[in-house]
PDB file of C-alpha atoms in Angstrom:
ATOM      1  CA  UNK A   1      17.127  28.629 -33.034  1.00 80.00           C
ATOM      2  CA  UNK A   2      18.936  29.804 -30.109  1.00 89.00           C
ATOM      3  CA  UNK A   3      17.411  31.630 -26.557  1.00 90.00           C
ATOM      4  CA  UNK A   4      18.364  35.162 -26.534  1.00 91.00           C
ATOM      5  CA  UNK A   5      18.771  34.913 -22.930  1.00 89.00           C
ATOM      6  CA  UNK A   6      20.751  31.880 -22.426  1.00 88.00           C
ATOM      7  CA  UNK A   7      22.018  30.999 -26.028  1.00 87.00           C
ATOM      8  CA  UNK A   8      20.847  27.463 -25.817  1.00 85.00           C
ATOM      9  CA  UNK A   9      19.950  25.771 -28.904  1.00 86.00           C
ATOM     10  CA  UNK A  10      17.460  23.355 -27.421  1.00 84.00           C
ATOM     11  CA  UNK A  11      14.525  23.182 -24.824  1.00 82.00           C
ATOM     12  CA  UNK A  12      12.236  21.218 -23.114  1.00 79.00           C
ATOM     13  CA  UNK A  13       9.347  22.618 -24.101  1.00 80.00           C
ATOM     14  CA  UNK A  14       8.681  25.055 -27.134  1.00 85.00           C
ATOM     15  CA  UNK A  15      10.500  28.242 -28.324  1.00 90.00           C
ATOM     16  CA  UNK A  16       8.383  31.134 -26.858  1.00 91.00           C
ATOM     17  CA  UNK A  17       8.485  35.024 -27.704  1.00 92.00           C
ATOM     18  CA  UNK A  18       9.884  36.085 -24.359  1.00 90.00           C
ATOM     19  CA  UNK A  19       7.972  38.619 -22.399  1.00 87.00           C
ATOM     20  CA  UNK A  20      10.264  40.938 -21.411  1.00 90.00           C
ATOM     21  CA  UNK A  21      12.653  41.664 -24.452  1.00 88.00           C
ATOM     22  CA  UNK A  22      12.446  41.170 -28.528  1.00 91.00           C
ATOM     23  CA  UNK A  23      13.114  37.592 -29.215  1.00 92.00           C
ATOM     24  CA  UNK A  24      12.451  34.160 -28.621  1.00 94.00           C
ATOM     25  CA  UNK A  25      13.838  31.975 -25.399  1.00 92.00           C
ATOM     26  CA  UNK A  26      13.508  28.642 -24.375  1.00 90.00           C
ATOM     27  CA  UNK A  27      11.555  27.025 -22.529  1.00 88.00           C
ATOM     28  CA  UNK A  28      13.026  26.931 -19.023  1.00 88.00           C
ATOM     29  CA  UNK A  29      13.905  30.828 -19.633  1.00 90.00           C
ATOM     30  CA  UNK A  30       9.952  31.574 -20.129  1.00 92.00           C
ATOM     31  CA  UNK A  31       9.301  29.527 -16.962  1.00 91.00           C
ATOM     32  CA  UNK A  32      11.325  32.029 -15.106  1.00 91.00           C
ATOM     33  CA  UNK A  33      10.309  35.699 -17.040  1.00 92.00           C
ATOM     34  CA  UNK A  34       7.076  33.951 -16.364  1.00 92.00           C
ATOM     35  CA  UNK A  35       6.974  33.240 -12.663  1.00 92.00           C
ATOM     36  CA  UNK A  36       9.478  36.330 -11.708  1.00 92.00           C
ATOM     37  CA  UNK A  37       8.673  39.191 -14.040  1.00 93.00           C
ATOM     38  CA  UNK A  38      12.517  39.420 -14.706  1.00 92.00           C
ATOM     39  CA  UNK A  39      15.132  37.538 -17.307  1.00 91.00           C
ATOM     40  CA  UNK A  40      16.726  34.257 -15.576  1.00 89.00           C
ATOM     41  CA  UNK A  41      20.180  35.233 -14.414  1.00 87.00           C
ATOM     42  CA  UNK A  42      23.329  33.516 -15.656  1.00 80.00           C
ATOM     43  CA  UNK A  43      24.254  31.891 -12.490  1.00 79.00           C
ATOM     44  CA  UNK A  44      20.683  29.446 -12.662  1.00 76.00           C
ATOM     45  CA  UNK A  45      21.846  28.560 -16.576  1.00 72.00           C
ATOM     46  CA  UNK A  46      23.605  25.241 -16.117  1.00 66.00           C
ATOM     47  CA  UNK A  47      24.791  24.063 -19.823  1.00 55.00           C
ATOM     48  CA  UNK A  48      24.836  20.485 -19.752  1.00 52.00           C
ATOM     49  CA  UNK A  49      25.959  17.894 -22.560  1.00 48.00           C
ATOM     50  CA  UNK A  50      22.586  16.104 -23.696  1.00 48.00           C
ATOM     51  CA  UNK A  51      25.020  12.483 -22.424  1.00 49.00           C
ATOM     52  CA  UNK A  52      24.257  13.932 -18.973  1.00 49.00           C
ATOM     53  CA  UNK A  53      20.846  13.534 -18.809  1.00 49.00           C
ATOM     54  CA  UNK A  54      19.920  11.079 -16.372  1.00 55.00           C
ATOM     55  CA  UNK A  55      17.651   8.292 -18.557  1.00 58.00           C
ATOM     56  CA  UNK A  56      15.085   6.308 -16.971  1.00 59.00           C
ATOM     57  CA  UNK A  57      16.490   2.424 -16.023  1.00 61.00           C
ATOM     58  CA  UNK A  58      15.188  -0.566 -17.901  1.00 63.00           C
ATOM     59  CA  UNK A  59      12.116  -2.121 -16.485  1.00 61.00           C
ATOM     60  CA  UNK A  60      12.631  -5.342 -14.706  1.00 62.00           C
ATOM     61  CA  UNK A  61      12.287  -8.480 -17.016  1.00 62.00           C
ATOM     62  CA  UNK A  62      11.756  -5.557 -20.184  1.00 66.00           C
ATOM     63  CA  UNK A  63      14.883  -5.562 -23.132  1.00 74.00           C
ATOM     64  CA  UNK A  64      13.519  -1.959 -23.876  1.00 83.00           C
ATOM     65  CA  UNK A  65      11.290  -0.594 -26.238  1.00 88.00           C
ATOM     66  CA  UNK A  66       8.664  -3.360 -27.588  1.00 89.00           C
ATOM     67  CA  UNK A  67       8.083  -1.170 -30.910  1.00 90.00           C
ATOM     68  CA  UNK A  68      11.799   0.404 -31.799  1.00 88.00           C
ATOM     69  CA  UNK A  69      13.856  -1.528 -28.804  1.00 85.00           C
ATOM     70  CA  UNK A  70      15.693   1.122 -27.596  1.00 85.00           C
ATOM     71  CA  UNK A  71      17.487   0.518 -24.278  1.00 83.00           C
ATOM     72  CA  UNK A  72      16.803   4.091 -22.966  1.00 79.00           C
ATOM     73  CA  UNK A  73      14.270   6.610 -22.266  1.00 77.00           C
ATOM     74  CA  UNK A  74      14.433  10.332 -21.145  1.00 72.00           C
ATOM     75  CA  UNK A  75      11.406  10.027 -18.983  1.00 72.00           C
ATOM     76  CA  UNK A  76       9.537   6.792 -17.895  1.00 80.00           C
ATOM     77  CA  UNK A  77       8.603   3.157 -19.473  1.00 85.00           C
ATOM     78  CA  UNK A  78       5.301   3.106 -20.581  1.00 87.00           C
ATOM     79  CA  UNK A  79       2.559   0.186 -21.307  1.00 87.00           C
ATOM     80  CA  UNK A  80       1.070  -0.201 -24.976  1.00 89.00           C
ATOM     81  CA  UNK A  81      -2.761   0.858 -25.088  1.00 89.00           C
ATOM     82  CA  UNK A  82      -2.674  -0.866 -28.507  1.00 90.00           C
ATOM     83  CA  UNK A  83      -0.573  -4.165 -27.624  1.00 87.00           C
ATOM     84  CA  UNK A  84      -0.917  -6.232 -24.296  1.00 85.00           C
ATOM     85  CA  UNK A  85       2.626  -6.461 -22.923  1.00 83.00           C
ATOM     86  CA  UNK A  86       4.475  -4.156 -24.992  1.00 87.00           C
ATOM     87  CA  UNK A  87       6.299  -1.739 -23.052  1.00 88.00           C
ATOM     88  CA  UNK A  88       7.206   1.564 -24.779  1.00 89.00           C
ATOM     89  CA  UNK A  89      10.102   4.511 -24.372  1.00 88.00           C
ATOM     90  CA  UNK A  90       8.240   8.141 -24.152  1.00 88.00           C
ATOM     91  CA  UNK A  91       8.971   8.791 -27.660  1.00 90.00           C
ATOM     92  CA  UNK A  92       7.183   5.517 -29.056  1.00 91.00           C
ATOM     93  CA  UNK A  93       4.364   6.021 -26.090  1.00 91.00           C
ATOM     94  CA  UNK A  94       3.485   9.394 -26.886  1.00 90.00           C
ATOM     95  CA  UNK A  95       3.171   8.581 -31.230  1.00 93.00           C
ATOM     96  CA  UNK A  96       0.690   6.190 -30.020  1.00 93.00           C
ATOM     97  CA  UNK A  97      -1.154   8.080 -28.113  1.00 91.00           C
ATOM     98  CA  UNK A  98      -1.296  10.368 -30.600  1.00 92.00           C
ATOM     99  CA  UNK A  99      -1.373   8.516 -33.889  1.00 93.00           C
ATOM    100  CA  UNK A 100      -3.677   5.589 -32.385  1.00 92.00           C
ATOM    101  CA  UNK A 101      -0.861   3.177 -34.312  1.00 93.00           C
ATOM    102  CA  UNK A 102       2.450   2.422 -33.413  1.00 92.00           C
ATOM    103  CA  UNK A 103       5.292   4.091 -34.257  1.00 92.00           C
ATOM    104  CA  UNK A 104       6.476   3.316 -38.071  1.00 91.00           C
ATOM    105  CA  UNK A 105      10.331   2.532 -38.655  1.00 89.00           C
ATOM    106  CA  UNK A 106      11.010   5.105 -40.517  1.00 87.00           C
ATOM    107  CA  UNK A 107      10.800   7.221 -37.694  1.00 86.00           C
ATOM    108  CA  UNK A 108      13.181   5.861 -35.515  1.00 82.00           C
ATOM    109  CA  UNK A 109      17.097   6.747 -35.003  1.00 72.00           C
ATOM    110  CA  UNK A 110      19.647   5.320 -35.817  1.00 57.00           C
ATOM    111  CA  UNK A 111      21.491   4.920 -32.877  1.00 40.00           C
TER     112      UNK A 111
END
């Protein structure tokens, strides 16, 4: 999928039929038809490589993830509700939040 206002190919959020025109935009371009009744202008699209995403630092005393041991994590460190002292990255958090169980090997990347 790409937005049909800013061509990006991913999002935040999820792809959403935009309000204002036939198609589907991303996330950040709802936000805006959203809030300002009008398509987000050109000069407010920043395309930036996915490497420039700031990640969230390592916890102090952590060596990353506790379930998949990743060394980085897009938003913040989180604490196992399952396992006392495991610290998780978003992705592993969220599964288990979800799932009730941790997140299974096979779903991590191979980095």
């Amino acid at each position: 999928k790409a937005c049909i206002n800013c061509k990006s190919t991913t999002t935040a959020g999820r792809w959403i039929g935009s309000r204002l025109v036939p198609g589907t935009v991303c996330n950040a371009c709802y936000m805006y038809e959203k809030r300002h009744n009008r398509q987000r202008p050109l000069s407010l699209i920043q395309h930036r490589p996915l490497s420039g995403i700031p990640r969230a630092p390592l916890l102090p005393g952590s060596n990353g993830c506790s379930n998949c041991a990743t060394q980085s994590t897009s938003r913040l460190w989180s604490r196992s509700v399952l396992t006392s002292g495991w610290v998780l990255c978003t992705t592993c958090s969220r599964y288990e939040r979800k799932q009730k169980c941790h997140r299974p090997k096979r779903l991590w990347k191979d980095v």
